[in-house]
């Protein structure tokens, strides 16, 4: 079972690394932010699986904090970026 | 068959280093901020793999969440416009002057020295030693809490923790000295989606922040993590302009800033005497005192971080000295 978890986690990390290309290349700010959100969702999934695989229930709290604060980043982006050149 | 977790660790370590390089070298400031947020995310995963959930939680709450929002706000404040110097001048913004190469090399040299020092310390450390785990485990019954990290932070080395709270206080004092004025920018149109979003997330953030604070006595969590999550409420209220800072609110905000530091230092001094030194809580009251300090420090951290996000003292300034972006 642990090996199975390991393979899933590696797959998720590879998907994060692929998403990073879009974060780095853009070109628009929205592309970067949306890619970062995708990365955040995958990181939450990794944390959920690791909490089982590494037997650390505290990781669920880290996942919750990630999920909540990712929303803050999006709101900040929408508000601050839309007023950028006013 | 190779252990998939070894592949995971190698990929993660490589990705963290690559992201750090990308964050430093990318030309676009917005891209640098997003890369920094993702760097914090992957660092948190790396801390998890190092079996340090406390650090991962702090990195998730402060490193990724609040710092990301602060950096975005700073970029907005700079009124940064992508493009050449000519295009930037056409938009009426201050052109971004490049940092001199000498400054970059000096910074790189300092960073290199720190890395060298860390490497020496790492190589000198005893391999597979027990560390301080046993010492902390022995002393936990006297600390008043059940979680090692909280016992160290709030009891065994509370002087350091007090200084960390003071750093935040000093930061907000400095910001209020530098930046003043009421922001009168038009409210962005967030109405319909925002209301549903706020109804769902704001209560959830309050519950999670309080839960992290409460949980700190027996599991990863505590004042800094809880405070950072609660600060997100303030950040969202400021962003959506559901709350607009007014000059009359300054007195309350000031009390909020000093509350944590004041109570922390006050308790430390009040327990002194009768054979006890400063910061030596009587064991029978230790849990109550630690929870009292943590609760009020959480409030201070949340208020201070939200005020730092707002980034200026809300006073009415004369039209002549009004901010260009007010």
Coordinates of C-alpha atoms in Angstrom, one line a residue:
Chain A
X1 CA 0.0 0.0 0.0
X2 CA 2.9 2.4 0.8
X3 CA 4.4 1.8 -2.6
X4 CA 1.1 2.5 -4.2
X5 CA 0.8 5.8 -2.2
X6 CA 4.4 6.6 -3.2
X7 CA 3.6 6.2 -6.9
X8 CA 0.6 8.4 -6.7
X9 CA 2.5 11.1 -4.8
X10 CA 5.3 11.0 -7.4
X11 CA 2.7 11.3 -10.2
X12 CA 1.2 14.3 -8.5
X13 CA 4.6 15.9 -8.0
X14 CA 5.3 15.5 -11.7
X15 CA 2.0 17.2 -12.5
X16 CA 3.2 20.1 -10.2
X17 CA 6.5 20.3 -12.0
X18 CA 4.7 20.4 -15.4
X19 CA 2.4 23.2 -14.1
X20 CA 5.5 25.1 -13.1
X21 CA 6.4 25.6 -16.7
X22 CA 3.2 27.7 -17.1
X23 CA 4.0 29.6 -13.9
X24 CA 7.5 30.5 -15.3
X25 CA 6.5 31.2 -18.9
X26 CA 3.2 33.0 -18.4
X27 CA 2.8 35.0 -20.5
X28 CA -0.2 36.7 -18.9
X29 CA -0.4 37.2 -15.1
X30 CA -3.7 35.2 -15.1
X31 CA -1.9 32.3 -16.7
X32 CA 0.7 32.3 -13.9
X33 CA -1.8 32.7 -11.1
X34 CA -4.1 29.9 -12.4
X35 CA -1.1 27.6 -12.8
X36 CA -0.1 28.4 -9.2
X37 CA -3.6 27.5 -8.1
X38 CA -3.3 24.1 -9.9
X39 CA 0.0 23.6 -8.2
X40 CA -1.7 24.4 -4.9
X41 CA -4.5 21.8 -5.4
X42 CA -2.0 19.1 -6.3
X43 CA 0.0 20.0 -3.2
X44 CA -3.1 19.6 -1.1
X45 CA -3.6 16.2 -2.6
X46 CA 0.0 15.2 -1.9
X47 CA -0.4 16.3 1.7
X48 CA -3.6 14.2 2.1
X49 CA -1.9 11.1 0.8
X50 CA 1.3 11.8 2.8
X51 CA -0.7 12.1 6.0
X52 CA -1.8 8.5 5.5
X53 CA 1.5 7.2 4.2
X54 CA 3.7 8.9 6.8
X55 CA 1.0 8.5 9.6
X56 CA 1.0 12.2 10.5
X57 CA -2.6 13.4 11.0
X58 CA -1.2 16.9 11.5
X59 CA -0.6 17.1 7.7
X60 CA -4.4 17.4 7.3
X61 CA -4.2 20.8 9.0
X62 CA -1.5 21.9 6.7
X63 CA -3.7 20.9 3.7
X64 CA -6.6 22.9 5.1
X65 CA -4.4 25.9 5.6
X66 CA -3.2 25.6 2.0
X67 CA -6.7 25.3 0.6
X68 CA -8.0 28.3 2.5
X69 CA -5.0 30.6 1.8
X70 CA -4.9 29.7 -1.9
X71 CA -8.3 31.4 -2.0
X72 CA -6.9 34.5 -0.4
X73 CA -4.2 34.7 -3.1
X74 CA -6.8 34.6 -5.9
X75 CA -8.9 37.3 -4.3
X76 CA -5.7 39.4 -3.8
X77 CA -4.8 38.8 -7.4
X78 CA -8.2 39.7 -8.8
X79 CA -8.5 42.9 -6.8
X80 CA -5.0 44.1 -7.0
X81 CA -4.3 43.2 -10.6
X82 CA -7.5 44.6 -11.9
X83 CA -6.7 48.0 -10.4
X84 CA -3.0 47.9 -11.5
X85 CA -3.1 50.5 -14.2
X86 CA -5.9 52.9 -13.2
Chain B
X1 CA 12.4 -1.7 -7.3
X2 CA 13.4 1.8 -6.3
X3 CA 11.4 3.3 -3.4
X4 CA 9.0 5.8 -4.9
X5 CA 9.5 8.1 -1.8
X6 CA 13.2 8.3 -2.7
X7 CA 12.2 9.6 -6.1
X8 CA 9.8 12.0 -4.5
X9 CA 12.4 13.4 -2.2
X10 CA 14.9 13.8 -5.0
X11 CA 12.4 15.5 -7.3
X12 CA 11.2 17.7 -4.5
X13 CA 14.7 18.8 -3.6
X14 CA 15.6 19.5 -7.2
X15 CA 12.3 21.4 -7.7
X16 CA 12.9 23.6 -4.6
X17 CA 16.4 24.6 -5.8
X18 CA 15.2 25.2 -9.4
X19 CA 12.3 27.3 -8.2
X20 CA 14.7 29.4 -5.9
X21 CA 16.9 30.1 -8.9
X22 CA 13.9 30.9 -11.2
X23 CA 12.5 33.3 -8.5
X24 CA 15.7 35.2 -8.4
X25 CA 16.4 35.3 -12.1
X26 CA 13.0 35.9 -13.7
X27 CA 12.6 39.4 -15.1
X28 CA 8.9 39.9 -14.5
X29 CA 8.1 41.0 -10.9
X30 CA 4.7 39.4 -10.9
X31 CA 6.2 36.1 -12.1
X32 CA 8.8 36.4 -9.3
X33 CA 6.0 36.7 -6.7
X34 CA 4.0 33.7 -8.1
X35 CA 7.2 31.7 -8.2
X36 CA 7.9 32.7 -4.6
X37 CA 4.4 31.5 -3.5
X38 CA 5.0 28.2 -5.3
X39 CA 8.5 27.9 -3.7
X40 CA 6.9 28.3 -0.3
X41 CA 4.4 25.6 -1.2
X42 CA 7.1 23.1 -2.2
X43 CA 9.2 24.0 0.8
X44 CA 6.3 23.1 3.0
X45 CA 6.1 19.7 1.3
X46 CA 9.9 19.4 1.8
X47 CA 9.5 20.1 5.6
X48 CA 6.7 17.5 5.6
X49 CA 9.2 14.9 4.1
X50 CA 11.7 15.9 6.8
X51 CA 9.0 15.0 9.4
X52 CA 8.6 18.6 10.6
X53 CA 4.9 19.3 10.4
X54 CA 5.2 22.3 12.7
X55 CA 7.5 24.1 10.3
X56 CA 5.4 23.0 7.3
X57 CA 2.3 24.5 8.9
X58 CA 4.1 27.8 9.6
X59 CA 5.5 27.9 6.1
X60 CA 2.0 27.2 4.7
X61 CA 0.3 29.9 6.7
X62 CA 3.0 32.7 6.8
X63 CA 5.4 31.9 4.0
X64 CA 2.9 31.1 1.4
X65 CA -0.4 32.7 2.4
X66 CA 0.3 36.0 4.1
X67 CA 3.6 36.8 2.4
X68 CA 2.1 36.1 -1.0
X69 CA -0.7 38.6 -0.3
X70 CA 1.8 41.2 1.1
X71 CA 4.0 40.9 -2.0
X72 CA 1.1 41.3 -4.4
X73 CA 0.0 44.4 -2.4
X74 CA 3.6 45.8 -2.6
X75 CA 3.7 45.2 -6.4
X76 CA 0.3 47.0 -6.7
X77 CA 1.8 49.9 -4.6
X78 CA 4.7 50.2 -6.9
X79 CA 2.2 50.6 -9.8
X80 CA 4.5 48.3 -11.7
X81 CA 3.9 48.3 -15.5
X82 CA 5.6 45.6 -17.5
X83 CA 7.6 46.8 -20.4
X84 CA 10.6 48.9 -21.4
X85 CA 11.7 52.1 -19.7
X86 CA 9.9 54.2 -22.3
X87 CA 6.6 52.4 -21.9
X88 CA 6.9 52.7 -18.1
X89 CA 7.5 56.5 -18.4
X90 CA 4.5 56.8 -20.8
X91 CA 2.3 55.3 -18.1
X92 CA 3.5 57.9 -15.6
X93 CA 5.1 55.4 -13.3
X94 CA 8.6 55.6 -11.8
X95 CA 10.9 53.6 -14.0
X96 CA 12.3 50.5 -12.4
X97 CA 16.0 51.2 -12.1
X98 CA 18.1 48.1 -12.2
X99 CA 20.1 47.1 -9.1
X100 CA 23.8 47.8 -9.6
X101 CA 25.9 44.6 -10.2
X102 CA 28.1 45.4 -7.2
X103 CA 25.1 45.2 -4.9
X104 CA 24.1 41.9 -6.4
X105 CA 27.6 40.5 -6.0
X106 CA 27.8 41.7 -2.4
X107 CA 24.4 40.1 -1.6
X108 CA 25.5 36.9 -3.3
X109 CA 28.7 36.9 -1.3
X110 CA 26.8 37.3 2.0
X111 CA 24.4 34.5 1.0
X112 CA 27.4 32.3 0.1
X113 CA 29.0 32.9 3.5
X114 CA 25.7 31.9 5.3
X115 CA 25.5 28.8 3.1
X116 CA 29.1 28.0 3.9
X117 CA 28.4 28.4 7.7
X118 CA 25.4 26.2 7.4
X119 CA 27.4 23.6 5.5
X120 CA 30.1 23.6 8.2
X121 CA 27.5 23.3 11.0
X122 CA 25.8 20.5 9.2
X123 CA 29.0 18.5 8.6
X124 CA 30.1 19.1 12.2
X125 CA 26.8 17.8 13.6
X126 CA 27.0 14.3 15.1
X127 CA 25.5 11.8 12.6
X128 CA 22.2 10.3 13.7
X129 CA 22.5 11.8 17.1
X130 CA 19.6 12.0 19.5
X131 CA 19.5 15.8 19.3
X132 CA 17.5 17.5 22.0
X133 CA 14.5 15.2 21.7
X134 CA 15.2 13.3 24.9
X135 CA 15.9 16.5 26.9
X136 CA 12.6 18.0 25.7
X137 CA 10.7 14.8 26.3
X138 CA 12.0 14.7 29.9
X139 CA 11.1 18.3 30.7
X140 CA 7.6 18.2 29.0
X141 CA 5.7 17.4 32.2
X142 CA 6.9 20.6 33.8
X143 CA 6.0 22.8 30.8
X144 CA 2.2 22.7 31.1
X145 CA 1.6 21.5 27.5
X146 CA 1.8 18.2 25.7
X147 CA 3.4 19.2 22.4
X148 CA 7.2 19.4 22.3
X149 CA 7.5 22.3 19.9
X150 CA 5.0 24.5 21.8
X151 CA 6.7 23.6 25.1
X152 CA 10.0 24.8 23.6
X153 CA 8.5 28.0 22.0
X154 CA 6.3 29.2 24.9
X155 CA 8.2 27.9 27.9
X156 CA 11.8 26.7 27.5
X157 CA 12.9 29.5 25.2
X158 CA 10.0 32.0 25.6
X159 CA 12.5 34.9 25.5
X160 CA 13.2 34.2 21.9
X161 CA 9.5 33.9 21.1
X162 CA 8.9 37.2 22.8
X163 CA 11.5 38.8 20.6
X164 CA 9.8 37.4 17.5
X165 CA 6.5 39.1 18.5
X166 CA 8.5 42.3 19.1
X167 CA 9.8 42.1 15.5
X168 CA 6.3 42.2 14.2
X169 CA 5.4 45.1 16.5
X170 CA 8.5 47.0 15.3
X171 CA 7.6 46.3 11.7
X172 CA 4.1 47.8 12.0
X173 CA 5.5 50.8 13.9
X174 CA 8.0 51.4 11.1
X175 CA 5.3 51.1 8.4
X176 CA 3.1 53.6 10.2
X177 CA 5.9 56.0 10.4
X178 CA 6.6 55.8 6.7
X179 CA 3.2 55.5 5.1
X180 CA 0.1 57.6 6.0
X181 CA -3.1 58.4 4.3
X182 CA -6.6 57.1 3.6
X183 CA -7.0 55.0 0.5
X184 CA -9.8 56.2 -1.6
X185 CA -9.4 53.9 -4.6
X186 CA -12.7 52.9 -6.2
X187 CA -14.1 49.6 -5.0
X188 CA -13.6 46.8 -7.5
X189 CA -16.7 45.0 -8.7
X190 CA -16.6 41.8 -6.7
X191 CA -20.2 41.9 -5.6
X192 CA -22.1 38.7 -6.5
X193 CA -19.3 36.2 -6.5
X194 CA -17.6 37.8 -3.6
X195 CA -20.7 37.6 -1.3
X196 CA -21.1 33.9 -1.8
X197 CA -17.3 33.4 -1.5
X198 CA -17.2 35.5 1.7
X199 CA -20.1 33.6 3.2
X200 CA -18.3 30.3 2.6
X201 CA -14.7 31.1 3.4
X202 CA -14.7 33.8 6.2
X203 CA -16.3 31.6 8.8
X204 CA -14.2 28.7 7.8
X205 CA -11.0 30.7 8.1
X206 CA -12.0 32.0 11.6
X207 CA -12.8 28.4 12.7
X208 CA -9.5 27.0 11.3
X209 CA -7.4 29.9 12.8
X210 CA -8.9 29.4 16.3
X211 CA -8.6 25.6 16.0
X212 CA -4.9 25.9 15.1
X213 CA -4.3 28.1 18.2
X214 CA -6.2 25.7 20.5
X215 CA -4.5 22.6 19.1
X216 CA -1.1 24.1 19.6
X217 CA -0.8 22.7 23.2
X218 CA -0.9 19.1 22.0
X219 CA -0.1 19.0 18.3
X220 CA 1.4 21.2 15.5
X221 CA -0.2 24.6 15.6
X222 CA 0.0 27.6 17.8
X223 CA -0.1 31.4 18.0
X224 CA 1.9 32.2 14.8
X225 CA 0.1 29.8 12.6
X226 CA -3.3 30.6 14.0
X227 CA -2.6 34.4 13.8
X228 CA -1.5 34.2 10.2
X229 CA -4.6 32.3 9.2
X230 CA -6.8 34.8 11.1
X231 CA -4.9 37.7 9.4
X232 CA -6.3 36.3 6.1
X233 CA -9.8 37.4 7.4
X234 CA -8.5 40.9 7.8
X235 CA -6.8 40.8 4.4
X236 CA -10.0 39.6 2.7
X237 CA -12.1 42.3 4.5
X238 CA -9.6 45.0 3.4
X239 CA -9.4 43.7 -0.2
X240 CA -13.2 43.6 -0.6
X241 CA -13.5 47.0 1.3
X242 CA -16.1 45.4 3.7
X243 CA -13.8 47.1 6.2
X244 CA -12.2 50.4 5.5
X245 CA -9.7 51.7 8.1
X246 CA -10.6 55.1 9.5
X247 CA -8.5 57.5 11.6
X248 CA -10.8 56.9 14.6
X249 CA -9.9 53.2 14.5
X250 CA -6.2 53.9 15.2
X251 CA -6.4 53.7 19.0
X252 CA -8.0 50.3 18.9
X253 CA -5.5 49.1 16.3
X254 CA -2.6 50.3 18.5
X255 CA -4.0 48.3 21.5
X256 CA -4.2 45.3 19.1
X257 CA -0.6 45.7 18.1
X258 CA 0.9 45.9 21.7
X259 CA -1.6 43.4 23.3
X260 CA 0.5 40.3 22.7
X261 CA 3.9 41.8 23.5
X262 CA 2.5 43.5 26.6
X263 CA 0.8 40.5 28.1
X264 CA 3.7 38.2 27.2
X265 CA 6.3 40.5 28.9
X266 CA 3.9 41.3 31.7
X267 CA 3.3 37.6 32.6
X268 CA 7.1 36.9 32.3
X269 CA 7.8 39.7 34.9
X270 CA 4.8 38.9 37.2
X271 CA 5.9 35.2 37.7
X272 CA 9.3 36.5 38.9
X273 CA 10.0 36.2 42.6
X274 CA 9.7 33.6 45.3
X275 CA 12.7 31.7 44.0
X276 CA 11.6 31.9 40.3
X277 CA 13.4 33.7 37.5
X278 CA 11.7 35.7 34.8
X279 CA 9.7 33.5 32.3
X280 CA 9.7 30.6 34.8
X281 CA 6.0 29.8 35.0
X282 CA 4.8 28.0 38.1
X283 CA 4.1 24.4 36.7
X284 CA 0.5 24.3 38.2
X285 CA -0.5 27.4 36.3
X286 CA 1.7 26.9 33.2
X287 CA -1.0 25.7 30.9
X288 CA -3.4 28.6 31.7
X289 CA -0.6 31.1 31.4
X290 CA 0.6 29.7 28.1
X291 CA -2.9 29.6 26.6
X292 CA -3.5 33.2 27.8
X293 CA -0.2 34.4 26.2
X294 CA -0.9 32.4 23.0
X295 CA -4.4 33.6 22.7
X296 CA -3.5 37.3 23.0
X297 CA -0.4 36.9 20.9
X298 CA -2.6 35.4 18.2
X299 CA -4.9 38.4 18.2
X300 CA -1.8 40.7 18.0
X301 CA -0.3 38.8 15.1
X302 CA -3.5 38.8 13.2
X303 CA -4.1 42.5 13.7
X304 CA -0.5 43.4 12.9
X305 CA -0.3 41.3 9.7
X306 CA -3.6 42.7 8.5
X307 CA -2.3 46.2 9.2
X308 CA 1.0 45.5 7.4
X309 CA -1.1 44.4 4.4
X310 CA -3.0 47.7 4.5
X311 CA 0.4 49.2 4.7
X312 CA -0.3 52.7 6.0
X313 CA -1.5 54.6 9.0
X314 CA -5.1 55.7 8.3
X315 CA -4.9 59.5 8.9
X316 CA -6.4 62.2 6.8
X317 CA -3.5 63.9 5.0
X318 CA -3.7 67.4 3.4
X319 CA -4.4 67.4 -0.4
X320 CA -1.0 68.8 -1.1
X321 CA 0.8 65.8 0.4
X322 CA -1.8 63.2 -0.7
X323 CA -0.4 60.0 -2.0
X324 CA -0.2 59.6 -5.8
X325 CA -2.0 56.3 -5.5
X326 CA -4.6 57.3 -2.9

